[in-house]
Amino acid sequence: MENASKWSRKDLIGIEELTREEIEIILEMAKSFKATIERSRKKVPTLRGKTIVNLFLEPSTRTRVAFEVAAKRLSADVVTVQGSSSSQVKGETLKDTALNIQALSADMIIMRHSAAGAPKYLSKYIDVPIINAGDGAHEHPTQALLDAFTLIERFGSLEGKRITILGDILFSRVARSNIWALTKLGAEVTLAGPSTLVPERFAKMGVHVCHDLKTSIKDADAVMLLRIQRERQTTTHFPSLGEYTALFGLNKKRLEWLKEDALIMHPGPINRGVEIDSDLADSGRSVILDQVTNGIAVRMGVMYLCMGVSENSLAEPLPL
Ligand code: CP
């Protein structure tokens, strides 16, 4: 908690721009908040009187609900605006939408958008903090933070741990944010999947690239499976989902290729029977629902830190 005063960012746009120390400050805050939400009285008064707007212009279940629950645990008022019910459908620009939300007394905007760079663009025009809840195939910073938090809960540290991210890397903001987060925290990251979805150029990010399933997972301490994002693919990246499953799907038989204590992760939503079989997703090796739960504490930490900078109040820590 004492490190919170070192946090200096109003916005959280991506993990790429964060230092290891900044990532660790968020994870430390999340650990404190996880302890508070495990109490019988789960709410803290930290953001009482603040209004947080969830501007979700792309579908979401986990991220939207987790941000909403996190804001309510911090005693903030929450308003959710979704794409289909916003005036975006009448042709309003994103900038006008955000300026109007700010004029309606929002103290923070949580934003999901299909365009990479949308939160960064808005942060130039909006005074209140902007938190990126996923922008196109660019970044999903709070997902990577909750993934790192979940791994550190199990392993103590990520230093030297081998993490394989398997699936649709090319179109995945989760993969990009995780590559930055996990490597900065000392993990050895392997990206795996068909060469069309895992191009060799990703190796420039300081990771291994592998196109053979068995080789890619046999030494892993954790395997993070990703959904095939058909909605983002504009050309054919493989012949069929069936072929993908045959070559790269994780099933009971292939579980034997993994180390006995290797963890199975997935950011959700899962396409059961495509990238992972149900019996594995629901097995004791899976930490998928732990990831979801940890998303609340991580988002409380992010909102607390960014609001503190916006309010210039971290010199006097906000009450927990
Ligand atoms: N992991 C994730 O971003 O899930 P949602 O799309 O449901 O928010």
mmCIF file of C-alpha atoms and ligand atoms in Angstrom:
data_model
loop_
_atom_site.group_PDB
_atom_site.id
_atom_site.type_symbol
_atom_site.label_atom_id
_atom_site.label_comp_id
_atom_site.label_asym_id
_atom_site.label_seq_id
_atom_site.Cartn_x
_atom_site.Cartn_y
_atom_site.Cartn_z
ATOM 1 C CA MET A 1 0.000 0.000 0.000
ATOM 2 C CA GLU A 2 2.867 2.376 0.767
ATOM 3 C CA ASN A 3 3.863 2.234 -2.917
ATOM 4 C CA ALA A 4 0.515 3.691 -4.062
ATOM 5 C CA SER A 5 1.936 7.208 -3.726
ATOM 6 C CA LYS A 6 4.441 6.337 -6.498
ATOM 7 C CA TRP A 7 1.592 5.859 -9.022
ATOM 8 C CA SER A 8 1.393 8.871 -11.343
ATOM 9 C CA ARG A 9 -0.978 7.905 -14.187
ATOM 10 C CA LYS A 10 -4.499 9.261 -14.551
ATOM 11 C CA ASP A 11 -5.348 6.843 -17.399
ATOM 12 C CA LEU A 12 -4.686 3.159 -17.970
ATOM 13 C CA ILE A 13 -4.386 2.671 -21.720
ATOM 14 C CA GLY A 14 -2.088 -0.346 -22.014
ATOM 15 C CA ILE A 15 0.528 -2.523 -20.334
ATOM 16 C CA GLU A 16 3.164 -1.678 -22.941
ATOM 17 C CA GLU A 17 3.701 1.768 -21.406
ATOM 18 C CA LEU A 18 3.909 0.502 -17.794
ATOM 19 C CA THR A 19 7.124 -0.299 -15.951
ATOM 20 C CA ARG A 20 7.465 -3.473 -13.913
ATOM 21 C CA GLU A 21 7.225 -1.327 -10.780
ATOM 22 C CA GLU A 22 3.917 0.179 -11.930
ATOM 23 C CA ILE A 23 2.489 -3.287 -12.652
ATOM 24 C CA GLU A 24 3.584 -4.410 -9.195
ATOM 25 C CA ILE A 25 1.926 -1.363 -7.583
ATOM 26 C CA ILE A 26 -1.417 -2.331 -9.191
ATOM 27 C CA LEU A 27 -1.016 -5.973 -8.128
ATOM 28 C CA GLU A 28 -0.170 -4.905 -4.581
ATOM 29 C CA MET A 29 -3.305 -2.706 -4.485
ATOM 30 C CA ALA A 30 -5.376 -5.590 -5.867
ATOM 31 C CA LYS A 31 -4.090 -7.856 -3.083
ATOM 32 C CA SER A 32 -5.238 -5.332 -0.462
ATOM 33 C CA PHE A 33 -8.637 -5.001 -2.116
ATOM 34 C CA LYS A 34 -9.027 -8.778 -2.414
ATOM 35 C CA ALA A 35 -8.719 -8.937 1.378
ATOM 36 C CA THR A 36 -11.450 -6.284 1.762
ATOM 37 C CA ILE A 37 -13.936 -8.029 -0.532
ATOM 38 C CA GLU A 38 -13.445 -11.334 1.276
ATOM 39 C CA ARG A 39 -14.807 -9.713 4.451
ATOM 40 C CA SER A 40 -18.503 -10.005 5.292
ATOM 41 C CA ARG A 41 -18.797 -6.209 4.763
ATOM 42 C CA LYS A 42 -17.400 -6.010 1.267
ATOM 43 C CA LYS A 43 -17.763 -2.282 0.608
ATOM 44 C CA VAL A 44 -15.180 0.408 1.323
ATOM 45 C CA PRO A 45 -16.015 4.133 1.224
ATOM 46 C CA THR A 46 -13.048 5.045 -0.991
ATOM 47 C CA LEU A 47 -14.912 6.461 -4.021
ATOM 48 C CA ARG A 48 -18.137 7.552 -2.311
ATOM 49 C CA GLY A 49 -19.693 10.447 -4.245
ATOM 50 C CA LYS A 50 -17.845 9.602 -7.471
ATOM 51 C CA THR A 51 -19.627 8.606 -10.671
ATOM 52 C CA ILE A 52 -18.041 5.993 -12.914
ATOM 53 C CA VAL A 53 -19.384 5.503 -16.440
ATOM 54 C CA ASN A 54 -18.937 2.130 -18.134
ATOM 55 C CA LEU A 55 -18.915 3.016 -21.856
ATOM 56 C CA PHE A 56 -19.057 -0.375 -23.558
ATOM 57 C CA LEU A 57 -19.351 -0.016 -27.322
ATOM 58 C CA GLU A 58 -18.502 -3.691 -27.927
ATOM 59 C CA PRO A 59 -20.079 -6.745 -26.228
ATOM 60 C CA SER A 60 -18.777 -7.884 -22.840
ATOM 61 C CA THR A 61 -19.916 -9.956 -19.886
ATOM 62 C CA ARG A 62 -16.957 -10.463 -17.533
ATOM 63 C CA THR A 63 -15.176 -7.131 -17.930
ATOM 64 C CA ARG A 64 -18.298 -4.970 -17.771
ATOM 65 C CA VAL A 65 -19.742 -6.763 -14.751
ATOM 66 C CA ALA A 66 -16.379 -6.871 -12.951
ATOM 67 C CA PHE A 67 -15.835 -3.118 -13.431
ATOM 68 C CA GLU A 68 -19.373 -2.463 -12.210
ATOM 69 C CA VAL A 69 -18.987 -4.686 -9.139
ATOM 70 C CA ALA A 70 -15.550 -3.186 -8.429
ATOM 71 C CA ALA A 71 -16.895 0.380 -8.610
ATOM 72 C CA LYS A 72 -19.787 -0.526 -6.295
ATOM 73 C CA ARG A 73 -17.402 -2.178 -3.807
ATOM 74 C CA LEU A 74 -15.587 1.190 -3.769
ATOM 75 C CA SER A 75 -18.961 2.903 -3.073
ATOM 76 C CA ALA A 76 -19.012 4.784 -6.408
ATOM 77 C CA ASP A 77 -22.192 5.345 -8.413
ATOM 78 C CA VAL A 78 -22.084 3.442 -11.702
ATOM 79 C CA VAL A 79 -23.789 4.179 -15.010
ATOM 80 C CA THR A 80 -23.450 1.727 -17.900
ATOM 81 C CA VAL A 81 -23.804 2.828 -21.519
ATOM 82 C CA GLN A 82 -23.867 0.094 -24.147
ATOM 83 C CA GLY A 83 -23.358 0.549 -27.876
ATOM 84 C CA SER A 84 -26.757 -0.596 -29.056
ATOM 85 C CA SER A 85 -28.578 1.734 -26.648
ATOM 86 C CA SER A 86 -26.326 4.789 -27.041
ATOM 87 C CA SER A 87 -26.655 7.708 -29.458
ATOM 88 C CA GLN A 88 -23.678 6.287 -31.346
ATOM 89 C CA VAL A 89 -26.272 4.439 -33.416
ATOM 90 C CA LYS A 90 -27.680 7.877 -34.429
ATOM 91 C CA GLY A 91 -24.286 8.933 -35.750
ATOM 92 C CA GLU A 92 -22.793 10.737 -32.736
ATOM 93 C CA THR A 93 -19.011 10.714 -32.756
ATOM 94 C CA LEU A 94 -17.037 8.959 -30.042
ATOM 95 C CA LYS A 95 -15.491 12.275 -28.978
ATOM 96 C CA ASP A 96 -18.934 13.912 -28.611
ATOM 97 C CA THR A 97 -20.246 10.908 -26.680
ATOM 98 C CA ALA A 98 -17.347 11.089 -24.231
ATOM 99 C CA LEU A 99 -17.491 14.902 -23.857
ATOM 100 C CA ASN A 100 -21.210 14.647 -23.088
ATOM 101 C CA ILE A 101 -20.629 11.886 -20.537
ATOM 102 C CA GLN A 102 -17.980 14.082 -18.903
ATOM 103 C CA ALA A 103 -20.419 17.035 -18.923
ATOM 104 C CA LEU A 104 -22.887 14.779 -17.103
ATOM 105 C CA SER A 105 -20.443 14.689 -14.158
ATOM 106 C CA ALA A 106 -18.604 11.443 -14.818
ATOM 107 C CA ASP A 107 -15.467 11.236 -12.684
ATOM 108 C CA MET A 108 -14.011 8.311 -14.671
ATOM 109 C CA ILE A 109 -14.804 6.560 -17.967
ATOM 110 C CA ILE A 110 -14.219 2.830 -18.427
ATOM 111 C CA MET A 111 -14.200 2.156 -22.124
ATOM 112 C CA ARG A 112 -14.421 -0.801 -24.502
ATOM 113 C CA HIS A 113 -14.275 -0.167 -28.243
ATOM 114 C CA SER A 114 -13.697 -2.215 -31.397
ATOM 115 C CA ALA A 115 -11.105 0.284 -32.685
ATOM 116 C CA ALA A 116 -7.512 -0.020 -31.514
ATOM 117 C CA GLY A 117 -6.397 3.323 -30.127
ATOM 118 C CA ALA A 118 -9.866 4.649 -29.227
ATOM 119 C CA PRO A 119 -9.122 5.120 -25.461
ATOM 120 C CA LYS A 120 -5.784 6.825 -26.222
ATOM 121 C CA TYR A 121 -7.530 9.144 -28.694
ATOM 122 C CA LEU A 122 -10.178 10.119 -26.124
ATOM 123 C CA SER A 123 -7.642 10.662 -23.359
ATOM 124 C CA LYS A 124 -6.415 13.724 -25.320
ATOM 125 C CA TYR A 125 -9.837 15.408 -25.062
ATOM 126 C CA ILE A 126 -11.196 14.158 -21.742
ATOM 127 C CA ASP A 127 -9.970 15.450 -18.378
ATOM 128 C CA VAL A 128 -11.284 12.571 -16.254
ATOM 129 C CA PRO A 129 -9.429 9.229 -16.133
ATOM 130 C CA ILE A 130 -9.970 6.809 -19.042
ATOM 131 C CA ILE A 131 -9.490 3.104 -18.351
ATOM 132 C CA ASN A 132 -9.124 0.833 -21.366
ATOM 133 C CA ALA A 133 -11.421 -2.195 -21.040
ATOM 134 C CA GLY A 134 -10.289 -3.588 -24.418
ATOM 135 C CA ASP A 135 -9.639 -1.749 -27.703
ATOM 136 C CA GLY A 136 -9.753 -3.796 -30.894
ATOM 137 C CA ALA A 137 -6.766 -6.109 -31.194
ATOM 138 C CA HIS A 138 -4.545 -3.626 -29.333
ATOM 139 C CA GLU A 139 -4.682 -4.103 -25.536
ATOM 140 C CA HIS A 140 -6.859 -5.362 -22.686
ATOM 141 C CA PRO A 141 -4.711 -4.214 -19.766
ATOM 142 C CA THR A 142 -6.928 -5.200 -16.842
ATOM 143 C CA GLN A 143 -7.289 -8.733 -18.267
ATOM 144 C CA ALA A 144 -3.507 -9.165 -18.296
ATOM 145 C CA LEU A 145 -3.272 -7.730 -14.784
ATOM 146 C CA LEU A 146 -5.848 -10.177 -13.434
ATOM 147 C CA ASP A 147 -4.105 -13.029 -15.257
ATOM 148 C CA ALA A 148 -0.766 -12.066 -13.682
ATOM 149 C CA PHE A 149 -2.465 -11.685 -10.284
ATOM 150 C CA THR A 150 -3.972 -15.196 -10.578
ATOM 151 C CA LEU A 151 -0.623 -16.726 -11.570
ATOM 152 C CA ILE A 152 1.243 -14.960 -8.764
ATOM 153 C CA GLU A 153 -1.375 -16.177 -6.257
ATOM 154 C CA ARG A 154 -0.504 -19.751 -7.319
ATOM 155 C CA PHE A 155 3.227 -19.452 -7.961
ATOM 156 C CA GLY A 156 4.330 -16.665 -5.610
ATOM 157 C CA SER A 157 6.335 -15.051 -8.419
ATOM 158 C CA LEU A 158 6.465 -15.194 -12.217
ATOM 159 C CA GLU A 159 10.268 -15.072 -12.341
ATOM 160 C CA GLY A 160 11.402 -17.917 -14.635
ATOM 161 C CA LYS A 161 7.894 -19.393 -15.004
ATOM 162 C CA ARG A 162 7.020 -20.750 -18.446
ATOM 163 C CA ILE A 163 3.674 -19.558 -19.751
ATOM 164 C CA THR A 164 2.265 -20.700 -23.110
ATOM 165 C CA ILE A 165 -0.409 -18.582 -24.798
ATOM 166 C CA LEU A 166 -2.201 -20.779 -27.312
ATOM 167 C CA GLY A 167 -4.606 -19.824 -30.080
ATOM 168 C CA ASP A 168 -5.584 -16.714 -32.002
ATOM 169 C CA ILE A 169 -2.653 -14.466 -31.093
ATOM 170 C CA LEU A 170 -2.871 -12.268 -34.192
ATOM 171 C CA PHE A 171 -6.267 -10.793 -33.311
ATOM 172 C CA SER A 172 -5.916 -10.962 -29.542
ATOM 173 C CA ARG A 173 -5.642 -7.871 -27.334
ATOM 174 C CA VAL A 174 -5.451 -10.294 -24.386
ATOM 175 C CA ALA A 175 -2.329 -11.895 -25.881
ATOM 176 C CA ARG A 176 -0.644 -8.535 -26.495
ATOM 177 C CA SER A 177 -1.301 -7.226 -22.987
ATOM 178 C CA ASN A 178 -0.227 -10.539 -21.472
ATOM 179 C CA ILE A 179 2.994 -10.629 -23.481
ATOM 180 C CA TRP A 180 3.925 -7.217 -22.051
ATOM 181 C CA ALA A 181 2.806 -8.036 -18.496
ATOM 182 C CA LEU A 182 4.227 -11.552 -18.175
ATOM 183 C CA THR A 183 7.617 -10.774 -19.732
ATOM 184 C CA LYS A 184 8.002 -7.607 -17.635
ATOM 185 C CA LEU A 185 7.298 -9.720 -14.535
ATOM 186 C CA GLY A 186 10.057 -12.188 -15.491
ATOM 187 C CA ALA A 187 8.141 -15.047 -17.140
ATOM 188 C CA GLU A 188 9.268 -16.913 -20.243
ATOM 189 C CA VAL A 189 6.402 -16.692 -22.741
ATOM 190 C CA THR A 190 5.721 -19.022 -25.683
ATOM 191 C CA LEU A 191 3.084 -18.190 -28.290
ATOM 192 C CA ALA A 192 1.555 -21.232 -29.988
ATOM 193 C CA GLY A 193 -0.930 -21.936 -32.739
ATOM 194 C CA PRO A 194 -1.087 -22.131 -36.531
ATOM 195 C CA SER A 195 1.434 -19.934 -38.375
ATOM 196 C CA THR A 196 -1.408 -17.886 -39.886
ATOM 197 C CA LEU A 197 -2.514 -16.823 -36.395
ATOM 198 C CA VAL A 198 0.933 -16.763 -34.741
ATOM 199 C CA PRO A 199 3.289 -15.006 -37.161
ATOM 200 C CA GLU A 200 7.042 -15.209 -36.519
ATOM 201 C CA ARG A 201 7.198 -11.417 -36.132
ATOM 202 C CA PHE A 202 5.822 -11.749 -32.582
ATOM 203 C CA ALA A 203 9.261 -13.079 -31.576
ATOM 204 C CA LYS A 204 10.442 -9.446 -31.674
ATOM 205 C CA MET A 205 8.393 -8.921 -28.497
ATOM 206 C CA GLY A 206 10.833 -11.168 -26.602
ATOM 207 C CA VAL A 207 8.785 -14.383 -26.742
ATOM 208 C CA HIS A 208 9.151 -17.826 -28.337
ATOM 209 C CA VAL A 209 6.926 -18.709 -31.307
ATOM 210 C CA CYS A 210 5.965 -22.357 -31.809
ATOM 211 C CA HIS A 211 3.621 -24.025 -34.277
ATOM 212 C CA ASP A 212 3.587 -27.510 -32.738
ATOM 213 C CA LEU A 213 1.114 -28.045 -29.893
ATOM 214 C CA LYS A 214 3.000 -30.748 -27.976
ATOM 215 C CA THR A 215 6.329 -28.890 -28.088
ATOM 216 C CA SER A 216 4.699 -25.660 -27.001
ATOM 217 C CA ILE A 217 2.938 -27.005 -23.900
ATOM 218 C CA LYS A 218 5.117 -29.821 -22.538
ATOM 219 C CA ASP A 219 7.296 -27.611 -20.267
ATOM 220 C CA ALA A 220 4.667 -24.983 -19.479
ATOM 221 C CA ASP A 221 3.770 -24.031 -15.909
ATOM 222 C CA ALA A 222 0.515 -22.595 -17.245
ATOM 223 C CA VAL A 223 -1.286 -22.712 -20.584
ATOM 224 C CA MET A 224 -3.518 -19.769 -21.464
ATOM 225 C CA LEU A 225 -6.011 -20.710 -24.156
ATOM 226 C CA LEU A 226 -7.529 -18.056 -26.400
ATOM 227 C CA ARG A 227 -10.768 -18.056 -28.355
ATOM 228 C CA ILE A 228 -10.668 -17.970 -32.149
ATOM 229 C CA GLN A 229 -12.006 -14.459 -32.800
ATOM 230 C CA ARG A 230 -13.934 -15.017 -36.021
ATOM 231 C CA GLU A 231 -15.486 -11.537 -35.625
ATOM 232 C CA ARG A 232 -12.073 -9.881 -36.115
ATOM 233 C CA GLN A 233 -10.827 -12.074 -38.964
ATOM 234 C CA THR A 234 -11.289 -10.561 -42.400
ATOM 235 C CA THR A 235 -9.602 -13.318 -44.402
ATOM 236 C CA THR A 236 -9.389 -17.070 -43.979
ATOM 237 C CA HIS A 237 -6.732 -17.861 -41.451
ATOM 238 C CA PHE A 238 -7.395 -21.596 -41.381
ATOM 239 C CA PRO A 239 -9.800 -23.846 -43.256
ATOM 240 C CA SER A 240 -12.272 -24.550 -40.439
ATOM 241 C CA LEU A 241 -12.817 -24.538 -36.688
ATOM 242 C CA GLY A 242 -12.842 -28.351 -36.899
ATOM 243 C CA GLU A 243 -9.339 -28.368 -38.329
ATOM 244 C CA TYR A 244 -8.158 -25.933 -35.651
ATOM 245 C CA THR A 245 -9.580 -28.186 -32.933
ATOM 246 C CA ALA A 246 -7.970 -31.259 -34.488
ATOM 247 C CA LEU A 247 -4.526 -29.631 -34.481
ATOM 248 C CA PHE A 248 -4.588 -27.254 -31.497
ATOM 249 C CA GLY A 249 -7.611 -28.012 -29.312
ATOM 250 C CA LEU A 250 -6.813 -29.039 -25.735
ATOM 251 C CA ASN A 251 -8.549 -32.281 -24.785
ATOM 252 C CA LYS A 252 -8.239 -35.075 -22.214
ATOM 253 C CA LYS A 253 -5.755 -37.065 -24.284
ATOM 254 C CA ARG A 254 -3.492 -34.055 -24.802
ATOM 255 C CA LEU A 255 -3.635 -33.252 -21.091
ATOM 256 C CA GLU A 256 -0.999 -36.021 -20.767
ATOM 257 C CA TRP A 257 1.433 -33.752 -22.652
ATOM 258 C CA LEU A 258 1.246 -31.165 -19.866
ATOM 259 C CA LYS A 259 3.208 -31.174 -16.610
ATOM 260 C CA GLU A 260 1.111 -32.644 -13.779
ATOM 261 C CA ASP A 261 0.772 -29.320 -11.981
ATOM 262 C CA ALA A 262 0.417 -27.051 -15.007
ATOM 263 C CA LEU A 263 -2.489 -24.609 -14.760
ATOM 264 C CA ILE A 264 -5.137 -24.093 -17.443
ATOM 265 C CA MET A 265 -6.285 -20.516 -18.044
ATOM 266 C CA HIS A 266 -8.723 -18.796 -20.389
ATOM 267 C CA PRO A 267 -9.863 -15.138 -20.417
ATOM 268 C CA GLY A 268 -13.340 -16.141 -21.611
ATOM 269 C CA PRO A 269 -15.672 -16.386 -23.335
ATOM 270 C CA ILE A 270 -14.845 -20.074 -23.909
ATOM 271 C CA ASN A 271 -15.857 -21.857 -27.082
ATOM 272 C CA ARG A 272 -16.248 -25.306 -25.498
ATOM 273 C CA GLY A 273 -15.220 -28.103 -27.829
ATOM 274 C CA VAL A 274 -13.159 -25.749 -30.017
ATOM 275 C CA GLU A 275 -10.045 -24.527 -28.155
ATOM 276 C CA ILE A 276 -10.762 -26.579 -25.010
ATOM 277 C CA ASP A 277 -12.971 -29.527 -24.055
ATOM 278 C CA SER A 278 -15.491 -29.053 -21.256
ATOM 279 C CA ASP A 279 -13.975 -31.657 -18.926
ATOM 280 C CA LEU A 280 -10.685 -29.712 -18.914
ATOM 281 C CA ALA A 281 -12.285 -26.282 -18.600
ATOM 282 C CA ASP A 282 -14.178 -27.525 -15.550
ATOM 283 C CA SER A 283 -11.324 -29.588 -14.057
ATOM 284 C CA GLY A 284 -9.245 -28.931 -10.930
ATOM 285 C CA ARG A 285 -6.392 -27.795 -13.187
ATOM 286 C CA SER A 286 -8.462 -24.879 -14.444
ATOM 287 C CA VAL A 287 -8.174 -21.466 -12.756
ATOM 288 C CA ILE A 288 -10.589 -19.854 -15.213
ATOM 289 C CA LEU A 289 -13.153 -18.782 -12.626
ATOM 290 C CA ASP A 290 -10.396 -17.595 -10.258
ATOM 291 C CA GLN A 291 -9.302 -15.276 -13.067
ATOM 292 C CA VAL A 292 -12.841 -13.888 -13.277
ATOM 293 C CA THR A 293 -13.115 -13.343 -9.510
ATOM 294 C CA ASN A 294 -9.679 -11.707 -9.332
ATOM 295 C CA GLY A 295 -10.857 -9.245 -11.976
ATOM 296 C CA ILE A 296 -12.862 -7.420 -9.312
ATOM 297 C CA ALA A 297 -9.905 -6.744 -6.988
ATOM 298 C CA VAL A 298 -7.606 -5.806 -9.866
ATOM 299 C CA ARG A 299 -10.126 -3.303 -11.236
ATOM 300 C CA MET A 300 -10.676 -1.840 -7.764
ATOM 301 C CA GLY A 301 -6.919 -1.292 -7.598
ATOM 302 C CA VAL A 302 -6.780 0.370 -11.013
ATOM 303 C CA MET A 303 -9.752 2.660 -10.293
ATOM 304 C CA TYR A 304 -8.359 3.619 -6.876
ATOM 305 C CA LEU A 305 -4.929 4.508 -8.263
ATOM 306 C CA CYS A 306 -6.118 6.444 -11.329
ATOM 307 C CA MET A 307 -8.807 8.333 -9.402
ATOM 308 C CA GLY A 308 -6.212 9.200 -6.765
ATOM 309 C CA VAL A 309 -3.990 10.867 -9.389
ATOM 310 C CA SER A 310 -6.988 12.628 -10.960
ATOM 311 C CA GLU A 311 -8.007 13.969 -7.531
ATOM 312 C CA ASN A 312 -4.402 14.649 -6.552
ATOM 313 C CA SER A 313 -5.175 12.873 -3.314
ATOM 314 C CA LEU A 314 -2.678 10.052 -2.996
ATOM 315 C CA ALA A 315 -0.468 12.251 -0.809
ATOM 316 C CA GLU A 316 -3.279 11.612 1.678
ATOM 317 C CA PRO A 317 -4.258 7.996 0.921
ATOM 318 C CA LEU A 318 -7.929 7.470 0.128
ATOM 319 C CA PRO A 319 -9.677 5.558 2.935
ATOM 320 C CA LEU A 320 -9.956 1.775 2.571
HETATM 321 N N1 CP B 1 -12.300 -11.604 -20.932
HETATM 322 C C1 CP B 1 -13.189 -10.715 -21.433
HETATM 323 O O1 CP B 1 -12.828 -9.621 -21.862
HETATM 324 O O2 CP B 1 -14.482 -11.152 -21.433
HETATM 325 P P1 CP B 1 -15.715 -10.237 -21.849
HETATM 326 O O3 CP B 1 -15.594 -9.972 -23.327
HETATM 327 O O4 CP B 1 -16.941 -11.025 -21.506
HETATM 328 O O5 CP B 1 -15.613 -8.955 -21.091
#
